């Protein structure tokens, strides 16, 4: 299983970015986005399976996760970005149906993509 995240960059507060994760996995897999800021633990951001989505409270209403199984891609649309959203963002996948919100719930990880939000 391979996952490749892209789309990070530098944006001003209030701006938007869209991350992509190309994941050569079965459509039944759940895919999640996590982020890790300097000096902090990796934290859950959002996840999607074929039945629904789940978001961290800190991003609800601002971020949207979606997937295009035909393109093997999961997207994270990030709007109204804040400086505290600055982190390396990782996508991850798991073979189970349930949406997990912890890092240990995911077996497969992609490399990270840096998101920096300036104030």
PDB file of N, CA, C and O in Angstrom, residues 6-8 11 14-21 33 35 45-48 53-56 58-67 73-82 85 89 113 115:
ATOM      1  N   UNK A   6       0.297  15.547  -1.030  1.00  0.00           N
ATOM      2  CA  UNK A   6       0.831  16.739  -1.690  1.00  0.00           C
ATOM      3  C   UNK A   6      -0.124  17.889  -1.482  1.00  0.00           C
ATOM      4  O   UNK A   6      -1.257  17.703  -1.003  1.00  0.00           O
ATOM      5  N   UNK A   7       0.312  19.083  -1.862  1.00  0.00           N
ATOM      6  CA  UNK A   7      -0.561  20.249  -1.828  1.00  0.00           C
ATOM      7  C   UNK A   7      -0.271  21.244  -0.729  1.00  0.00           C
ATOM      8  O   UNK A   7      -0.928  22.285  -0.646  1.00  0.00           O
ATOM      9  N   UNK A   8       0.686  20.946   0.118  1.00  0.00           N
ATOM     10  CA  UNK A   8       1.015  21.887   1.177  1.00  0.00           C
ATOM     11  C   UNK A   8       1.659  23.145   0.633  1.00  0.00           C
ATOM     12  O   UNK A   8       1.996  23.250  -0.548  1.00  0.00           O
ATOM     13  N   UNK A  11       0.469  29.968   3.273  1.00  0.00           N
ATOM     14  CA  UNK A  11      -0.737  30.740   3.025  1.00  0.00           C
ATOM     15  C   UNK A  11      -0.967  31.697   4.180  1.00  0.00           C
ATOM     16  O   UNK A  11      -0.545  31.429   5.310  1.00  0.00           O
ATOM     17  N   UNK A  14      -6.661  32.940   7.154  1.00  0.00           N
ATOM     18  CA  UNK A  14      -7.915  33.180   6.454  1.00  0.00           C
ATOM     19  C   UNK A  14      -7.955  32.586   5.060  1.00  0.00           C
ATOM     20  O   UNK A  14      -9.028  32.527   4.440  1.00  0.00           O
ATOM     21  N   UNK A  15      -6.825  32.143   4.582  1.00  0.00           N
ATOM     22  CA  UNK A  15      -6.739  31.583   3.251  1.00  0.00           C
ATOM     23  C   UNK A  15      -7.117  30.106   3.206  1.00  0.00           C
ATOM     24  O   UNK A  15      -7.560  29.528   4.211  1.00  0.00           O
ATOM     25  N   UNK A  16      -6.933  29.502   2.034  1.00  0.00           N
ATOM     26  CA  UNK A  16      -7.324  28.113   1.807  1.00  0.00           C
ATOM     27  C   UNK A  16      -6.196  27.330   1.146  1.00  0.00           C
ATOM     28  O   UNK A  16      -5.373  27.893   0.416  1.00  0.00           O
ATOM     29  N   UNK A  17      -6.207  26.046   1.402  1.00  0.00           N
ATOM     30  CA  UNK A  17      -5.314  25.108   0.735  1.00  0.00           C
ATOM     31  C   UNK A  17      -6.068  23.803   0.542  1.00  0.00           C
ATOM     32  O   UNK A  17      -6.960  23.480   1.337  1.00  0.00           O
ATOM     33  N   UNK A  18      -5.679  23.069  -0.483  1.00  0.00           N
ATOM     34  CA  UNK A  18      -6.271  21.755  -0.706  1.00  0.00           C
ATOM     35  C   UNK A  18      -5.161  20.721  -0.771  1.00  0.00           C
ATOM     36  O   UNK A  18      -4.253  20.825  -1.599  1.00  0.00           O
ATOM     37  N   UNK A  19      -5.238  19.754   0.104  1.00  0.00           N
ATOM     38  CA  UNK A  19      -4.272  18.664   0.123  1.00  0.00           C
ATOM     39  C   UNK A  19      -4.838  17.461  -0.615  1.00  0.00           C
ATOM     40  O   UNK A  19      -6.052  17.229  -0.614  1.00  0.00           O
ATOM     41  N   UNK A  20      -3.941  16.708  -1.228  1.00  0.00           N
ATOM     42  CA  UNK A  20      -4.337  15.482  -1.919  1.00  0.00           C
ATOM     43  C   UNK A  20      -3.514  14.320  -1.401  1.00  0.00           C
ATOM     44  O   UNK A  20      -2.339  14.476  -1.069  1.00  0.00           O
ATOM     45  N   UNK A  21      -4.144  13.167  -1.365  1.00  0.00           N
ATOM     46  CA  UNK A  21      -3.454  11.935  -0.960  1.00  0.00           C
ATOM     47  C   UNK A  21      -3.802  10.872  -1.989  1.00  0.00           C
ATOM     48  O   UNK A  21      -4.947  10.411  -2.047  1.00  0.00           O
ATOM     49  N   UNK A  33      -6.492  11.933   7.793  1.00  0.00           N
ATOM     50  CA  UNK A  33      -5.457  12.969   7.777  1.00  0.00           C
ATOM     51  C   UNK A  33      -5.070  13.268   9.221  1.00  0.00           C
ATOM     52  O   UNK A  33      -5.947  13.421  10.081  1.00  0.00           O
ATOM     53  N   UNK A  35      -1.924  15.571  11.605  1.00  0.00           N
ATOM     54  CA  UNK A  35      -0.937  16.647  11.499  1.00  0.00           C
ATOM     55  C   UNK A  35      -0.049  16.647  12.735  1.00  0.00           C
ATOM     56  O   UNK A  35      -0.454  16.201  13.811  1.00  0.00           O
ATOM     57  N   UNK A  45      -6.984  14.796  12.362  1.00  0.00           N
ATOM     58  CA  UNK A  45      -7.623  15.949  11.725  1.00  0.00           C
ATOM     59  C   UNK A  45      -8.987  15.554  11.155  1.00  0.00           C
ATOM     60  O   UNK A  45     -10.009  16.152  11.481  1.00  0.00           O
ATOM     61  N   UNK A  46      -8.988  14.548  10.297  1.00  0.00           N
ATOM     62  CA  UNK A  46     -10.231  14.124   9.650  1.00  0.00           C
ATOM     63  C   UNK A  46     -10.048  12.738   9.066  1.00  0.00           C
ATOM     64  O   UNK A  46      -8.917  12.298   8.834  1.00  0.00           O
ATOM     65  N   UNK A  47     -11.151  12.046   8.845  1.00  0.00           N
ATOM     66  CA  UNK A  47     -11.083  10.718   8.245  1.00  0.00           C
ATOM     67  C   UNK A  47     -12.357  10.433   7.469  1.00  0.00           C
ATOM     68  O   UNK A  47     -13.406  11.047   7.733  1.00  0.00           O
ATOM     69  N   UNK A  48     -12.252   9.490   6.545  1.00  0.00           N
ATOM     70  CA  UNK A  48     -13.392   9.145   5.696  1.00  0.00           C
ATOM     71  C   UNK A  48     -13.366   7.660   5.382  1.00  0.00           C
ATOM     72  O   UNK A  48     -12.302   7.066   5.203  1.00  0.00           O
ATOM     73  N   UNK A  53     -17.826  10.507   7.425  1.00  0.00           N
ATOM     74  CA  UNK A  53     -16.625  11.263   7.755  1.00  0.00           C
ATOM     75  C   UNK A  53     -16.596  11.590   9.244  1.00  0.00           C
ATOM     76  O   UNK A  53     -17.616  11.498   9.938  1.00  0.00           O
ATOM     77  N   UNK A  54     -15.440  11.994   9.705  1.00  0.00           N
ATOM     78  CA  UNK A  54     -15.267  12.425  11.084  1.00  0.00           C
ATOM     79  C   UNK A  54     -14.206  13.510  11.112  1.00  0.00           C
ATOM     80  O   UNK A  54     -13.249  13.457  10.321  1.00  0.00           O
ATOM     81  N   UNK A  55     -14.398  14.494  11.974  1.00  0.00           N
ATOM     82  CA  UNK A  55     -13.479  15.617  12.049  1.00  0.00           C
ATOM     83  C   UNK A  55     -13.095  15.903  13.495  1.00  0.00           C
ATOM     84  O   UNK A  55     -13.905  15.728  14.420  1.00  0.00           O
ATOM     85  N   UNK A  56     -11.876  16.393  13.659  1.00  0.00           N
ATOM     86  CA  UNK A  56     -11.483  16.920  14.959  1.00  0.00           C
ATOM     87  C   UNK A  56     -12.277  18.202  15.210  1.00  0.00           C
ATOM     88  O   UNK A  56     -12.601  18.941  14.275  1.00  0.00           O
ATOM     89  N   UNK A  58     -11.360  20.931  16.316  1.00  0.00           N
ATOM     90  CA  UNK A  58     -10.617  22.136  15.954  1.00  0.00           C
ATOM     91  C   UNK A  58     -10.746  22.512  14.489  1.00  0.00           C
ATOM     92  O   UNK A  58     -10.438  23.650  14.105  1.00  0.00           O
ATOM     93  N   UNK A  59     -11.207  21.588  13.648  1.00  0.00           N
ATOM     94  CA  UNK A  59     -11.301  21.878  12.216  1.00  0.00           C
ATOM     95  C   UNK A  59     -12.721  21.790  11.681  1.00  0.00           C
ATOM     96  O   UNK A  59     -12.956  22.101  10.508  1.00  0.00           O
ATOM     97  N   UNK A  60     -13.663  21.391  12.514  1.00  0.00           N
ATOM     98  CA  UNK A  60     -15.055  21.278  12.059  1.00  0.00           C
ATOM     99  C   UNK A  60     -15.553  22.608  11.519  1.00  0.00           C
ATOM    100  O   UNK A  60     -15.342  23.657  12.120  1.00  0.00           O
ATOM    101  N   UNK A  61     -16.211  22.547  10.381  1.00  0.00           N
ATOM    102  CA  UNK A  61     -16.744  23.747   9.760  1.00  0.00           C
ATOM    103  C   UNK A  61     -15.744  24.480   8.889  1.00  0.00           C
ATOM    104  O   UNK A  61     -16.122  25.390   8.146  1.00  0.00           O
ATOM    105  N   UNK A  62     -14.475  24.102   8.978  1.00  0.00           N
ATOM    106  CA  UNK A  62     -13.435  24.754   8.161  1.00  0.00           C
ATOM    107  C   UNK A  62     -12.801  23.795   7.157  1.00  0.00           C
ATOM    108  O   UNK A  62     -12.449  24.205   6.053  1.00  0.00           O
ATOM    109  N   UNK A  63     -12.645  22.540   7.545  1.00  0.00           N
ATOM    110  CA  UNK A  63     -12.015  21.542   6.685  1.00  0.00           C
ATOM    111  C   UNK A  63     -13.067  20.560   6.169  1.00  0.00           C
ATOM    112  O   UNK A  63     -14.031  20.248   6.866  1.00  0.00           O
ATOM    113  N   UNK A  64     -12.844  20.065   4.952  1.00  0.00           N
ATOM    114  CA  UNK A  64     -13.720  19.061   4.364  1.00  0.00           C
ATOM    115  C   UNK A  64     -12.882  17.957   3.749  1.00  0.00           C
ATOM    116  O   UNK A  64     -11.997  18.238   2.928  1.00  0.00           O
ATOM    117  N   UNK A  65     -13.171  16.726   4.143  1.00  0.00           N
ATOM    118  CA  UNK A  65     -12.482  15.574   3.567  1.00  0.00           C
ATOM    119  C   UNK A  65     -13.401  14.909   2.552  1.00  0.00           C
ATOM    120  O   UNK A  65     -14.618  14.820   2.766  1.00  0.00           O
ATOM    121  N   UNK A  66     -12.823  14.471   1.446  1.00  0.00           N
ATOM    122  CA  UNK A  66     -13.600  13.799   0.414  1.00  0.00           C
ATOM    123  C   UNK A  66     -12.694  12.809  -0.306  1.00  0.00           C
ATOM    124  O   UNK A  66     -11.471  12.841  -0.136  1.00  0.00           O
ATOM    125  N   UNK A  67     -13.303  11.934  -1.081  1.00  0.00           N
ATOM    126  CA  UNK A  67     -12.498  10.953  -1.810  1.00  0.00           C
ATOM    127  C   UNK A  67     -13.086  10.709  -3.188  1.00  0.00           C
ATOM    128  O   UNK A  67     -14.299  10.793  -3.386  1.00  0.00           O
ATOM    129  N   UNK A  73      -7.808   8.889  -4.830  1.00  0.00           N
ATOM    130  CA  UNK A  73      -7.364  10.114  -4.179  1.00  0.00           C
ATOM    131  C   UNK A  73      -8.335  10.549  -3.095  1.00  0.00           C
ATOM    132  O   UNK A  73      -9.554  10.504  -3.279  1.00  0.00           O
ATOM    133  N   UNK A  74      -7.757  10.962  -1.979  1.00  0.00           N
ATOM    134  CA  UNK A  74      -8.515  11.563  -0.890  1.00  0.00           C
ATOM    135  C   UNK A  74      -8.053  13.014  -0.756  1.00  0.00           C
ATOM    136  O   UNK A  74      -6.862  13.294  -0.821  1.00  0.00           O
ATOM    137  N   UNK A  75      -9.009  13.912  -0.596  1.00  0.00           N
ATOM    138  CA  UNK A  75      -8.712  15.340  -0.541  1.00  0.00           C
ATOM    139  C   UNK A  75      -9.011  15.894   0.852  1.00  0.00           C
ATOM    140  O   UNK A  75      -9.897  15.411   1.547  1.00  0.00           O
ATOM    141  N   UNK A  76      -8.281  16.927   1.210  1.00  0.00           N
ATOM    142  CA  UNK A  76      -8.589  17.691   2.413  1.00  0.00           C
ATOM    143  C   UNK A  76      -8.620  19.156   2.024  1.00  0.00           C
ATOM    144  O   UNK A  76      -7.578  19.763   1.783  1.00  0.00           O
ATOM    145  N   UNK A  77      -9.829  19.692   1.912  1.00  0.00           N
ATOM    146  CA  UNK A  77      -9.997  21.110   1.609  1.00  0.00           C
ATOM    147  C   UNK A  77      -9.962  21.877   2.917  1.00  0.00           C
ATOM    148  O   UNK A  77     -10.779  21.629   3.807  1.00  0.00           O
ATOM    149  N   UNK A  78      -9.036  22.802   3.020  1.00  0.00           N
ATOM    150  CA  UNK A  78      -8.843  23.559   4.261  1.00  0.00           C
ATOM    151  C   UNK A  78      -9.144  25.025   4.004  1.00  0.00           C
ATOM    152  O   UNK A  78      -8.454  25.675   3.205  1.00  0.00           O
ATOM    153  N   UNK A  79     -10.175  25.535   4.647  1.00  0.00           N
ATOM    154  CA  UNK A  79     -10.576  26.928   4.515  1.00  0.00           C
ATOM    155  C   UNK A  79     -10.416  27.653   5.846  1.00  0.00           C
ATOM    156  O   UNK A  79     -10.301  27.015   6.896  1.00  0.00           O
ATOM    157  N   UNK A  80     -10.426  28.973   5.785  1.00  0.00           N
ATOM    158  CA  UNK A  80     -10.321  29.805   6.989  1.00  0.00           C
ATOM    159  C   UNK A  80      -9.148  29.353   7.858  1.00  0.00           C
ATOM    160  O   UNK A  80      -9.272  29.178   9.075  1.00  0.00           O
ATOM    161  N   UNK A  81      -8.015  29.186   7.231  1.00  0.00           N
ATOM    162  CA  UNK A  81      -6.846  28.662   7.925  1.00  0.00           C
ATOM    163  C   UNK A  81      -6.352  29.632   8.995  1.00  0.00           C
ATOM    164  O   UNK A  81      -6.436  30.865   8.837  1.00  0.00           O
ATOM    165  N   UNK A  82      -5.845  29.047  10.057  1.00  0.00           N
ATOM    166  CA  UNK A  82      -5.330  29.811  11.193  1.00  0.00           C
ATOM    167  C   UNK A  82      -3.854  29.465  11.405  1.00  0.00           C
ATOM    168  O   UNK A  82      -3.413  28.385  11.026  1.00  0.00           O
ATOM    169  N   UNK A  85      -2.981  26.083  12.584  1.00  0.00           N
ATOM    170  CA  UNK A  85      -3.086  24.943  11.671  1.00  0.00           C
ATOM    171  C   UNK A  85      -1.730  24.574  11.067  1.00  0.00           C
ATOM    172  O   UNK A  85      -1.614  23.566  10.362  1.00  0.00           O
ATOM    173  N   UNK A  89       1.314  17.712   7.534  1.00  0.00           N
ATOM    174  CA  UNK A  89       0.091  16.935   7.392  1.00  0.00           C
ATOM    175  C   UNK A  89       0.403  15.588   6.744  1.00  0.00           C
ATOM    176  O   UNK A  89       1.106  15.523   5.726  1.00  0.00           O
ATOM    177  N   UNK A 113       3.306  16.545   4.205  1.00  0.00           N
ATOM    178  CA  UNK A 113       3.391  17.748   3.403  1.00  0.00           C
ATOM    179  C   UNK A 113       3.228  18.938   4.343  1.00  0.00           C
ATOM    180  O   UNK A 113       2.321  18.959   5.181  1.00  0.00           O
ATOM    181  N   UNK A 115       2.329  22.464   5.812  1.00  0.00           N
ATOM    182  CA  UNK A 115       1.369  23.563   5.703  1.00  0.00           C
ATOM    183  C   UNK A 115       1.794  24.636   6.693  1.00  0.00           C
ATOM    184  O   UNK A 115       1.941  24.369   7.884  1.00  0.00           O
TER     185      UNK A 115
END
